[in-house]
Coordinates of N, CA and C and ligand atoms in Angstrom, one line a residue:
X172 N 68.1 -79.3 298.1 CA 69.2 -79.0 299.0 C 70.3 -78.3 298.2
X173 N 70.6 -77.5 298.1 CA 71.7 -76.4 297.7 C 73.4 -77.4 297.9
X174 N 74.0 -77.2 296.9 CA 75.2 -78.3 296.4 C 76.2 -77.9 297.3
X175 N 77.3 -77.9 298.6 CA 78.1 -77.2 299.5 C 79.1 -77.1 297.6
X176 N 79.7 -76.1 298.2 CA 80.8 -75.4 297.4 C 82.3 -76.8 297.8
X177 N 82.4 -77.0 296.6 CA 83.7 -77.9 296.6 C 84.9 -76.9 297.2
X178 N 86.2 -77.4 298.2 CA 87.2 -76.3 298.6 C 88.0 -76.8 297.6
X179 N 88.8 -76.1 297.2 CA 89.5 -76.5 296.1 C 91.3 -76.4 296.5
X180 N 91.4 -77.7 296.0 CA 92.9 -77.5 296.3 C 93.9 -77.7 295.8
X181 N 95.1 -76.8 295.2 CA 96.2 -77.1 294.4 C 97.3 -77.7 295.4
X182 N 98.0 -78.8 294.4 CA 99.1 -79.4 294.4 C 100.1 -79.2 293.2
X183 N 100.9 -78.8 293.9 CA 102.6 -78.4 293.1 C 103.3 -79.8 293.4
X184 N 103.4 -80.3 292.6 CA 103.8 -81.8 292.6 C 104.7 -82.1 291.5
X185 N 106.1 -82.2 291.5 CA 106.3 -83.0 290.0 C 106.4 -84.6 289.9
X186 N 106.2 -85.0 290.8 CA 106.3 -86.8 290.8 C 104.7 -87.0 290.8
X187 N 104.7 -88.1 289.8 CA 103.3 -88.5 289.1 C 102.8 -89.2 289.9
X188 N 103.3 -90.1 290.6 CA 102.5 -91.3 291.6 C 102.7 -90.8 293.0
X189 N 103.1 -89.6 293.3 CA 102.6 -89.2 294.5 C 101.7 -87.7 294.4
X190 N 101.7 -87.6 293.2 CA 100.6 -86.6 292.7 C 99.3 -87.3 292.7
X191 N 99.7 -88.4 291.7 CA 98.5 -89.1 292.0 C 97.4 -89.9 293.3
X192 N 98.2 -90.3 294.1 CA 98.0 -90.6 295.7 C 97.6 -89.4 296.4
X193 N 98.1 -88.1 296.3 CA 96.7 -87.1 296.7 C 95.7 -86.4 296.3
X194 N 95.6 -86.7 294.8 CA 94.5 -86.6 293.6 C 93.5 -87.3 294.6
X195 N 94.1 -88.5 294.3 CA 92.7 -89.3 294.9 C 92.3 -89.6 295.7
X196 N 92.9 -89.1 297.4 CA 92.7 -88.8 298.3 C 91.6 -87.7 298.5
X197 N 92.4 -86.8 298.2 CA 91.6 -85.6 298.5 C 90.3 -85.2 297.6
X198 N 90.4 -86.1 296.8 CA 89.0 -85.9 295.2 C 88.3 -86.7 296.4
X199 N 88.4 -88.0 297.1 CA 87.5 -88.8 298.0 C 87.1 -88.2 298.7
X200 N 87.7 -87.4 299.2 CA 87.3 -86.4 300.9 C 86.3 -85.3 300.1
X201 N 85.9 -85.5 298.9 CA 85.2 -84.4 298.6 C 86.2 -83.0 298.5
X202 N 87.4 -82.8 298.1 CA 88.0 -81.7 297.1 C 87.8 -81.7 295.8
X203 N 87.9 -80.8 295.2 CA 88.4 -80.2 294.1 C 89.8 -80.0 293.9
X204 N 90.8 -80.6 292.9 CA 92.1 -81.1 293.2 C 92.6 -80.3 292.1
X205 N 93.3 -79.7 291.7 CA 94.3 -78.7 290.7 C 95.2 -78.9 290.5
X206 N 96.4 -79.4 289.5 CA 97.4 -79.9 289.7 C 98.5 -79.1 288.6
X207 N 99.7 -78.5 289.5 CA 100.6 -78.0 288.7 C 101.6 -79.2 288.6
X208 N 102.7 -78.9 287.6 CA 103.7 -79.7 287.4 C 105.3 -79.9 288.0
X209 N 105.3 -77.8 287.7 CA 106.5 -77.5 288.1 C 106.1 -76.0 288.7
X210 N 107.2 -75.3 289.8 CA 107.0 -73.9 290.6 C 106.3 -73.1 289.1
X211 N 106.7 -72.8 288.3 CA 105.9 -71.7 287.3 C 104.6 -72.0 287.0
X212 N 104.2 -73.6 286.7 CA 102.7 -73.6 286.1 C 102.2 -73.3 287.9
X213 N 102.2 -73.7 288.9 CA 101.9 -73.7 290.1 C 102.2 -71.9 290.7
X214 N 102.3 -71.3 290.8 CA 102.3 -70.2 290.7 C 101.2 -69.3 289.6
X215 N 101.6 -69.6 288.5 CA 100.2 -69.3 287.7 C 98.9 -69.9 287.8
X216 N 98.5 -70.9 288.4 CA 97.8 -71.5 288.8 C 96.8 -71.1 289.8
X217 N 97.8 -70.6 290.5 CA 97.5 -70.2 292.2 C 96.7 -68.8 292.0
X218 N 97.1 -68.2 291.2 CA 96.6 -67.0 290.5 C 95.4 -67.0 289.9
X219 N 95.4 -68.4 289.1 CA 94.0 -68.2 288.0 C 93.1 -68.7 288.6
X220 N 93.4 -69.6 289.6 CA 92.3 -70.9 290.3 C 92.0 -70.4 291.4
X221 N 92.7 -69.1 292.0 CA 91.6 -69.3 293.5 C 91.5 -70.2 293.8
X222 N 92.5 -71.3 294.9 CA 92.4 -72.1 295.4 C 92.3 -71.8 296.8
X223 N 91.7 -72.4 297.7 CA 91.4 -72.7 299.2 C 92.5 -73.1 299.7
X224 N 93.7 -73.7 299.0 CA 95.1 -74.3 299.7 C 96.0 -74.8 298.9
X225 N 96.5 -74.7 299.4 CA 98.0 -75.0 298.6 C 99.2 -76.3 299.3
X226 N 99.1 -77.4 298.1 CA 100.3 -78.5 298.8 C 101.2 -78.5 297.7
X227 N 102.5 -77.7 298.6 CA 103.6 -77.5 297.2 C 105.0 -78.2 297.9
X228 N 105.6 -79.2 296.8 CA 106.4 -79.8 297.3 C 107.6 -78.8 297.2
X229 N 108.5 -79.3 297.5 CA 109.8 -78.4 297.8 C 110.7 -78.1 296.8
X230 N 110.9 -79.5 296.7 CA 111.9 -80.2 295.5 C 111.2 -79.8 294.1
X231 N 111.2 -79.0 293.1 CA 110.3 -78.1 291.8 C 111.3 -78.2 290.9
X232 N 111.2 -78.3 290.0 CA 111.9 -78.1 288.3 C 111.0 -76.6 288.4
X233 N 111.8 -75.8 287.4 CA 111.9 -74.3 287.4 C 112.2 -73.4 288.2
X234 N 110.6 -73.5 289.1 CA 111.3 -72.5 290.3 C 111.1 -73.6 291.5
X235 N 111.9 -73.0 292.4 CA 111.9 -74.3 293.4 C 110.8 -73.9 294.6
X236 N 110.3 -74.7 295.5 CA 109.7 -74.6 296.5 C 109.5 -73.5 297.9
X237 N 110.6 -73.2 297.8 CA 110.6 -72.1 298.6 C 110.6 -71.0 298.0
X238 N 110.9 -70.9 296.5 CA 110.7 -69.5 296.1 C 109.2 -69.4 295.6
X239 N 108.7 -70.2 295.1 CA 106.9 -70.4 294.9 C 106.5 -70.1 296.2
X240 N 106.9 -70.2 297.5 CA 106.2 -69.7 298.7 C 106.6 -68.6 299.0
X241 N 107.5 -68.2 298.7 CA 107.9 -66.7 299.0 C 107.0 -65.8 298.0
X242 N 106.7 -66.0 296.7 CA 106.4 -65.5 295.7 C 105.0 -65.8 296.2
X243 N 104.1 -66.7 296.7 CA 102.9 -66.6 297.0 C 102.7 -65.7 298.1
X244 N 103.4 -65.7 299.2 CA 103.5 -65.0 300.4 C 103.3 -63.8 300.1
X245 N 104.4 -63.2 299.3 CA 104.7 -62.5 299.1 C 103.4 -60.8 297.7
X246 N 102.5 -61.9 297.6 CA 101.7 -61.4 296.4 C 100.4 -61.1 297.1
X247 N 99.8 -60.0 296.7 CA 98.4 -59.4 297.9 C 97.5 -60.6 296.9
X248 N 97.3 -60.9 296.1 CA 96.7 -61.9 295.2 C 96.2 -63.3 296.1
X249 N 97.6 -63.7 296.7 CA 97.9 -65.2 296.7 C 97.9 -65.1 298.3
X250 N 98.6 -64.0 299.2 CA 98.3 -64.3 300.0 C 98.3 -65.1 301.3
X251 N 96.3 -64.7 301.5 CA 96.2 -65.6 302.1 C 96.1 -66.8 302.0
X252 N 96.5 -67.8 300.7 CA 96.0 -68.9 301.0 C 97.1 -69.9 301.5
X253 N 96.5 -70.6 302.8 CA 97.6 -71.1 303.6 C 98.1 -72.2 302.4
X254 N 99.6 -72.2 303.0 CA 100.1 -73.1 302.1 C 100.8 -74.4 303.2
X255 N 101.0 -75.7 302.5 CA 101.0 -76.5 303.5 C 102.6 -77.0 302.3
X256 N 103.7 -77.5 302.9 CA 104.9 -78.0 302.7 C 105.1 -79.2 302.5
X257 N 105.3 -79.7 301.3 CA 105.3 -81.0 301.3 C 107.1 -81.3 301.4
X258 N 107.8 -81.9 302.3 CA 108.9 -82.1 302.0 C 109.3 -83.6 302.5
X259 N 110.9 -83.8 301.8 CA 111.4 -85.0 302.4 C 112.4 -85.1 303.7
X260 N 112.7 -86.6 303.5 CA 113.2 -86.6 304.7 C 115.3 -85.4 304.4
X261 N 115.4 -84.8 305.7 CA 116.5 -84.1 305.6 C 116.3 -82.6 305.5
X262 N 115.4 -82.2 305.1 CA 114.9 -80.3 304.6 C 114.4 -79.8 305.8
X263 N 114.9 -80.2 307.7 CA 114.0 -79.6 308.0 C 114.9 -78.3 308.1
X264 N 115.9 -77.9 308.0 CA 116.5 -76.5 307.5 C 115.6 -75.6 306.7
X265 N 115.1 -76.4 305.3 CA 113.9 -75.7 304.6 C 112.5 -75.6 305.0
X266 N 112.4 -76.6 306.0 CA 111.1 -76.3 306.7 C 111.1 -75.0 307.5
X267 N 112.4 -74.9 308.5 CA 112.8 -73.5 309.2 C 112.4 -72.3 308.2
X268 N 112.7 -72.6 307.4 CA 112.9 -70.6 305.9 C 111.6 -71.2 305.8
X269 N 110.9 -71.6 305.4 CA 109.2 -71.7 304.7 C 108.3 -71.4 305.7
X270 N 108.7 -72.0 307.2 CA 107.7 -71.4 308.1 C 108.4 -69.9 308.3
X271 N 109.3 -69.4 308.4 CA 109.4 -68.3 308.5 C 109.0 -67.2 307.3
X272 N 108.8 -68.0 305.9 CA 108.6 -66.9 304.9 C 107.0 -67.0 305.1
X273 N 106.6 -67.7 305.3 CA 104.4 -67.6 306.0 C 104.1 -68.8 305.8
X274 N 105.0 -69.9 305.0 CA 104.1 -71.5 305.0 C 103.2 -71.8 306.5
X275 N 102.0 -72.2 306.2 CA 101.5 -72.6 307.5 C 101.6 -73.8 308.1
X276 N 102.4 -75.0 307.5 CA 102.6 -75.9 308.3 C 103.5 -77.1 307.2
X277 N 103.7 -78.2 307.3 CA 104.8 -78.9 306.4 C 104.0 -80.6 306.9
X278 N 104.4 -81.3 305.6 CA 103.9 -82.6 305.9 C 105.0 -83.3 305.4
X279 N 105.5 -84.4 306.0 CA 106.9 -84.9 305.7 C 106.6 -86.5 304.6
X280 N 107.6 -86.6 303.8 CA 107.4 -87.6 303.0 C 108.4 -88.8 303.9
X281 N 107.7 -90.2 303.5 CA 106.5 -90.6 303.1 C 105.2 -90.3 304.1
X282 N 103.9 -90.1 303.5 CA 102.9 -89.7 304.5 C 101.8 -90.6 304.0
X283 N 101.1 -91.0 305.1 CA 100.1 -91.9 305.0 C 99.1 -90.8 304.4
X284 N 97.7 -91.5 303.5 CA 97.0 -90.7 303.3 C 95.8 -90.0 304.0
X285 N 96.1 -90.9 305.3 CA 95.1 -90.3 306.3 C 95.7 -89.0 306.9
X286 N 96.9 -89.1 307.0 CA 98.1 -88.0 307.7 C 97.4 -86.6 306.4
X287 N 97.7 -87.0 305.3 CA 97.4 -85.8 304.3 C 96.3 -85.1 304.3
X288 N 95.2 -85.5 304.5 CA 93.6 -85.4 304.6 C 93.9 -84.9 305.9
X289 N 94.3 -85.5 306.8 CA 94.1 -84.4 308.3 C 94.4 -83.2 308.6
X290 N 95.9 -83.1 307.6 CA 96.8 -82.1 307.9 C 95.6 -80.8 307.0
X291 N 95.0 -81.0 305.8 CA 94.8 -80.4 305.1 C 93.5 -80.2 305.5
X292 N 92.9 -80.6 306.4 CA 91.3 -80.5 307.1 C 91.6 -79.1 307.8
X293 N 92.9 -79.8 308.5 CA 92.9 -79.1 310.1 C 93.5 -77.3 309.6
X294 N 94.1 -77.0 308.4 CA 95.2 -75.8 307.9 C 93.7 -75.0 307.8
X295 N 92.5 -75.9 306.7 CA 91.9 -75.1 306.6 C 90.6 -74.6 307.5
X296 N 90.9 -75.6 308.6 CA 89.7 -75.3 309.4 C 90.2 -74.1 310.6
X297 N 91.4 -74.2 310.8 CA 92.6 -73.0 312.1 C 91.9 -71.5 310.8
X298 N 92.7 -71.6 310.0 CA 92.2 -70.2 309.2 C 93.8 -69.4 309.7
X299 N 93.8 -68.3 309.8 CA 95.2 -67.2 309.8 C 95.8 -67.4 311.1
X300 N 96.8 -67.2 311.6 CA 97.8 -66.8 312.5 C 96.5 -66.0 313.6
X301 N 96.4 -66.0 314.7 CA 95.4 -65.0 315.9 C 96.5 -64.2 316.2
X302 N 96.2 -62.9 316.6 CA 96.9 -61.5 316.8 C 96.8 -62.1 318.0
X303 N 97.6 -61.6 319.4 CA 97.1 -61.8 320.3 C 96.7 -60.1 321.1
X304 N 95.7 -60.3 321.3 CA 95.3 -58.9 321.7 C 94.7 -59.0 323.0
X305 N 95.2 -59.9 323.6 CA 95.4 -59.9 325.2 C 93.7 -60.1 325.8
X306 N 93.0 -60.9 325.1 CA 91.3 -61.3 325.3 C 91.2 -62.0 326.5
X307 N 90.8 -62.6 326.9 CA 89.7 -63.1 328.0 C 89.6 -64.8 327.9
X308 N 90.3 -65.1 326.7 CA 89.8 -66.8 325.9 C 90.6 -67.4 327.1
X309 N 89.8 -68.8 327.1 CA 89.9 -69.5 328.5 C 90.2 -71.4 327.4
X310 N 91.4 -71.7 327.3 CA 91.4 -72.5 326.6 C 91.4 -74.1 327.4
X311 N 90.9 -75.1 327.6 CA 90.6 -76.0 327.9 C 91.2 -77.0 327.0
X312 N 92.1 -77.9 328.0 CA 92.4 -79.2 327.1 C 92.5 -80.1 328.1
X313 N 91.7 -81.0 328.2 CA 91.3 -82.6 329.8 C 91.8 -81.3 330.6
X314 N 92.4 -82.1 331.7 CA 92.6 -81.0 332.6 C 93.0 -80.0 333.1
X315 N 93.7 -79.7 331.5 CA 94.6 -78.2 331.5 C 93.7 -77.1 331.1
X316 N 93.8 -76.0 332.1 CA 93.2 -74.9 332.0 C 93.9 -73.8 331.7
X317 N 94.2 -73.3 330.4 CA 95.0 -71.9 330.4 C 93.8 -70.7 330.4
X318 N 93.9 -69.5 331.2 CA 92.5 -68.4 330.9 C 93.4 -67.2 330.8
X319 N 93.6 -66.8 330.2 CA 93.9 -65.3 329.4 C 93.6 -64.4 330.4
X320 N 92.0 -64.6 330.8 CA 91.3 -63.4 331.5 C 92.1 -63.1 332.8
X321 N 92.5 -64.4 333.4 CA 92.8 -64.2 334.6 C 94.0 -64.8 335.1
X322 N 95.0 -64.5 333.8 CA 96.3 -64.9 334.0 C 96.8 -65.8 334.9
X323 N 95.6 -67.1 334.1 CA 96.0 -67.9 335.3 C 96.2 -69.7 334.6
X324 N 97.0 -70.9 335.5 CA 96.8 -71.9 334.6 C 96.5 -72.7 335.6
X325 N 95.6 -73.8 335.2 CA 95.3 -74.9 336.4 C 95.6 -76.1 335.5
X326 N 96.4 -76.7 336.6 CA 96.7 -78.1 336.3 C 96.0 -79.2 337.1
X327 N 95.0 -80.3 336.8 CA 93.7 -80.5 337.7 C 93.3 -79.9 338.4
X328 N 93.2 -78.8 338.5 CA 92.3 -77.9 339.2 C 93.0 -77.4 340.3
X329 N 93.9 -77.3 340.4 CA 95.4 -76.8 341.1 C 96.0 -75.9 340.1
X330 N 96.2 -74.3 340.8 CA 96.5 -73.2 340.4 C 97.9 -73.5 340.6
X331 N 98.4 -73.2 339.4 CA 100.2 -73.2 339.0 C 100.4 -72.0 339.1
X332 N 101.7 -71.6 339.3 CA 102.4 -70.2 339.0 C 103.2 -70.2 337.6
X333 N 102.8 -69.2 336.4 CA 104.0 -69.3 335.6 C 104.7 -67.5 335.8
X334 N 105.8 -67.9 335.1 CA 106.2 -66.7 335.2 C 105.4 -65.7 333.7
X335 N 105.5 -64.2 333.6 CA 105.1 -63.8 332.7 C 105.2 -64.3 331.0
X336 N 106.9 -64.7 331.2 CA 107.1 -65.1 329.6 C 106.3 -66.8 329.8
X337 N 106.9 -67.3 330.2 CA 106.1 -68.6 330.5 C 104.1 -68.8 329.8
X338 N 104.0 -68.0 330.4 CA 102.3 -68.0 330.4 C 102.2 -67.4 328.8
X339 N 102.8 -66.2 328.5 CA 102.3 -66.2 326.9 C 103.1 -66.7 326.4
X340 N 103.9 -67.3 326.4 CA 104.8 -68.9 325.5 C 103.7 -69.8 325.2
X341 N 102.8 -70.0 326.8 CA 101.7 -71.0 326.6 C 100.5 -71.1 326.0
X342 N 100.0 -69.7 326.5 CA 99.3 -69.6 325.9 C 99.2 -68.7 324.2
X343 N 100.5 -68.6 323.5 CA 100.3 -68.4 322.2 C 100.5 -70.0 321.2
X344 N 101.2 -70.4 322.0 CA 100.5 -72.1 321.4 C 99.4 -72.9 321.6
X345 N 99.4 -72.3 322.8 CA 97.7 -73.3 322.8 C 96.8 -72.9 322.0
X346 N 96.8 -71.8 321.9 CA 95.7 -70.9 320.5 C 95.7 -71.1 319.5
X347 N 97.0 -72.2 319.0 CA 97.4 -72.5 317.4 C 97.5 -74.1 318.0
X348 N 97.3 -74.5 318.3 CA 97.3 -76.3 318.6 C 97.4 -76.9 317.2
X349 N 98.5 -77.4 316.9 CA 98.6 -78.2 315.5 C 99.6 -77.4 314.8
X350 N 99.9 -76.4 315.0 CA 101.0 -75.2 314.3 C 101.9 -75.2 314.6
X351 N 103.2 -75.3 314.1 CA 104.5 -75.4 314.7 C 105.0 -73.7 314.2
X352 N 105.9 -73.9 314.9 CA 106.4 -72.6 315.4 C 108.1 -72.6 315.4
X353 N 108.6 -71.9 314.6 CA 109.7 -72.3 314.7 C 111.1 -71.1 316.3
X354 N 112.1 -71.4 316.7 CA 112.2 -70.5 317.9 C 112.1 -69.2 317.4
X355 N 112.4 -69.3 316.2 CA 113.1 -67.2 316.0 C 111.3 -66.9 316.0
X356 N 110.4 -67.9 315.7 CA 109.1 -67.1 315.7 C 108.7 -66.9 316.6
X357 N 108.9 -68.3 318.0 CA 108.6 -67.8 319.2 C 109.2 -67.0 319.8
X358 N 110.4 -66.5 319.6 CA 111.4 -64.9 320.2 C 110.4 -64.3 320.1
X359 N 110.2 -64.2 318.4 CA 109.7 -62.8 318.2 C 108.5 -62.5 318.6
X360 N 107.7 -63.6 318.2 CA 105.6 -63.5 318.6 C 105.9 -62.9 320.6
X361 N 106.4 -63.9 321.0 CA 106.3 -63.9 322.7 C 107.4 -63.5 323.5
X362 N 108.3 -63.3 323.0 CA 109.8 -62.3 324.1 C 109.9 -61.0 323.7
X363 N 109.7 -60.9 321.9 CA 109.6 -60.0 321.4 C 110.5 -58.9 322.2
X364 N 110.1 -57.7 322.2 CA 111.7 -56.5 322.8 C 111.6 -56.5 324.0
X365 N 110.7 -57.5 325.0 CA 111.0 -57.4 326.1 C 111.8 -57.7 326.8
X366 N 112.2 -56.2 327.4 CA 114.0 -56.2 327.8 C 114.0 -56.5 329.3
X367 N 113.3 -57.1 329.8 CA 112.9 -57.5 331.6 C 113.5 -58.9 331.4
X368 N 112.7 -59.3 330.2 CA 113.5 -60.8 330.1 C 114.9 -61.4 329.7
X369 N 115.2 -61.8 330.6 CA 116.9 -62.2 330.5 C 117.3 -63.4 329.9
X370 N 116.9 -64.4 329.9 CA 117.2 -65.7 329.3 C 115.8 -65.6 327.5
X371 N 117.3 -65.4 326.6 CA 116.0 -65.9 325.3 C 115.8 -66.6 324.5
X372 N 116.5 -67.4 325.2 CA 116.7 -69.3 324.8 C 115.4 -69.7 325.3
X373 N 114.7 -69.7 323.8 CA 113.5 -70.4 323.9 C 113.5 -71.9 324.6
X374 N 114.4 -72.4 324.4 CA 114.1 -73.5 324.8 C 114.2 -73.9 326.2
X375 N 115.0 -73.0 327.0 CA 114.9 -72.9 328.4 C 113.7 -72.9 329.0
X376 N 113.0 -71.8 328.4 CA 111.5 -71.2 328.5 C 110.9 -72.6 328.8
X377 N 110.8 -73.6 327.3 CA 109.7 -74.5 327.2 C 110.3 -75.7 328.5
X378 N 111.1 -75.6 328.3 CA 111.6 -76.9 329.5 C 111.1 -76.5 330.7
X379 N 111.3 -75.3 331.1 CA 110.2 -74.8 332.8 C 108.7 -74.9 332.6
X380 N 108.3 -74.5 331.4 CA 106.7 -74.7 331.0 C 106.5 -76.8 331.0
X381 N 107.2 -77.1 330.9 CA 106.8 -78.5 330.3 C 106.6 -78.9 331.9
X382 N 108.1 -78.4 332.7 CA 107.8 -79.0 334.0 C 106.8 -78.8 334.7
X383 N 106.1 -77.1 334.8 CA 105.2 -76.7 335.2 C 103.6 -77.7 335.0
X384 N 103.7 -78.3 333.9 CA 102.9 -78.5 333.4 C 102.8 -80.0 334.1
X385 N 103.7 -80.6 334.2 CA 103.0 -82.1 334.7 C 102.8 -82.7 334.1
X386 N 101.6 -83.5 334.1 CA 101.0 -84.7 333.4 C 100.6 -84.3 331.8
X387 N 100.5 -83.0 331.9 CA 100.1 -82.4 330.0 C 101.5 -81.9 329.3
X388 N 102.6 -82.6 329.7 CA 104.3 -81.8 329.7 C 103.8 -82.2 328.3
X389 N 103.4 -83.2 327.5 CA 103.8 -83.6 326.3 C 102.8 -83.2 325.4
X390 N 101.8 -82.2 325.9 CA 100.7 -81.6 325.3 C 102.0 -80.2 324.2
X391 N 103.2 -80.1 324.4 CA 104.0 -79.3 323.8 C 105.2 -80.3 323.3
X392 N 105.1 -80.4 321.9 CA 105.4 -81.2 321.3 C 107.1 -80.8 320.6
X393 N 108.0 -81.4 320.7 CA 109.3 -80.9 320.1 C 109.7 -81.1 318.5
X394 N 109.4 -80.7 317.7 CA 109.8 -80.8 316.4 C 111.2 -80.7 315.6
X395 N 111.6 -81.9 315.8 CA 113.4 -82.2 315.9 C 113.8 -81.2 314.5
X396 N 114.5 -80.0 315.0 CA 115.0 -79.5 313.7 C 114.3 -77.9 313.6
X397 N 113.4 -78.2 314.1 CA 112.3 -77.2 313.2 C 111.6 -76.1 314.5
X398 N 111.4 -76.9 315.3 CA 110.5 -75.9 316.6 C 109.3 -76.8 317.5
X399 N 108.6 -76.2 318.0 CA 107.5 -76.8 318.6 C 106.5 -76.4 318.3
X400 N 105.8 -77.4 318.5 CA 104.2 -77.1 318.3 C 102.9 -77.8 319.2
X401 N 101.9 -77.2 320.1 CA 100.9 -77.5 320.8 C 100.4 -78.8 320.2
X402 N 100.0 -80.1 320.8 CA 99.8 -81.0 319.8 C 97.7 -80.6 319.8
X403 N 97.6 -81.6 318.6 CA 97.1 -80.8 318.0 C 95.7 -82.2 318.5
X404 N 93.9 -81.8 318.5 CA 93.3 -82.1 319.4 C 92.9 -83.7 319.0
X405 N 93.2 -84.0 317.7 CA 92.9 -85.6 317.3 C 93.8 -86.2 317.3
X406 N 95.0 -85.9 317.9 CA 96.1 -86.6 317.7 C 96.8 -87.5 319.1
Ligands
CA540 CA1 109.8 -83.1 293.8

């Protein structure tokens, strides 16, 4: 039987015993684990190793965390490889700029090590941001029915009405289930220049979708600080 390819994953870490606590997490789950020290060895790292992902804390001696994500983001090299935010408690201001500069998602300190392994299953099993190109996908969660094709949502099998912005609010989270989203990203992905729509206070938006929604209101999750995000399907 042919050996599966280890996914390999760097950690930008400079604290030793919580470096160590995802070493050996994610060496158990069957990773390959890389470990930089500070933002420059981790950045050159990221370059030499071809890694499958990236857990880079915030807080860095040299360069700091958000500039190692901008600088990965930012490099045709580095890319795509999703990067996942390790921060503490109080940064969710820096969580805001990191999802906005491409981080794909953030994990808050202290985190259980089952929380780490999930987060890091789930980054790399979603794969890139989905274009929405206005398809036919009919997404299913218990008894919530969002269908693309037929611009339509059922709540137990009872046809709701949403309004236009409503419905692709909904349905561009449901297609990222686990992804948070911060509002200037939801403006821009789903209100974007449309000038029909008058209210662009996102959060207006989700309050009518939440009500719409009924019994699945809390299938859209509020992320104090930072934005919302579709919860996500093991959770
Ligand atoms: Ca640190």
């Amino acid at each position: 039987m042919a050996a599966v390819k280890k996914e390999k994953i760097l950690v930008i870490e400079d604290e030793a015993d919580i470096l160590e606590v995802m070493e050996y997490n994610l060496t158990r789950e069957g990773f390959k684990v890389v470990a930089a020290r500070d933002g420059e060895e981790g950045l050159e790292k990221a370059k030499k190793e071809a890694p499958d992902l990236v857990l880079l804390d915030l807080m860095l001696p040299t360069i700091d965390g958000l500039e190692v994500c901008r600088q990965l983001k930012g490099d045709a090299v580095t890319r795509s490889i999703p990067v996942i935010m390790v921060t503490a408690k109080g940064e969710e201001s820096d969580i805001v700029l990191g999802l906005g500069i491409g981080a794909d998602d953030y994990i808050a300190k202290p985190f259980s090590p089952k929380e780490l392994v999930a987060r890091v299953k789930a980054v790399l099993r979603r794969g890139p941001l989905k274009e929405d190109r206005g398809g036919s996908e009919r997404i299913v969660r218990g008894g919530l029915v969002v269908d693309a094709g037929r611009h339509e949502v059922l709540v137990d099998d009872k046809a709701v009405v949403f309004t236009a912005t409503e419905f692709r609010l909904l349905h561009f989270l449901a297609r990222h289930p686990g992804r948070v989203f911060t509002r200037d990203h939801l403006l821009s992905r789903v209100i974007g220049e449309d000038a029909f729509v008058i209210d662009r206070n996102i959060d207006v938006h989700v309050r009518a979708l939440r009500r719409k929604l009924g019994p699945y209101r809390d299938l859209i999750e509020t992320i104090r600080g930072v934005g919302y995000r579709f919860k996500y399907e093991n959770e």
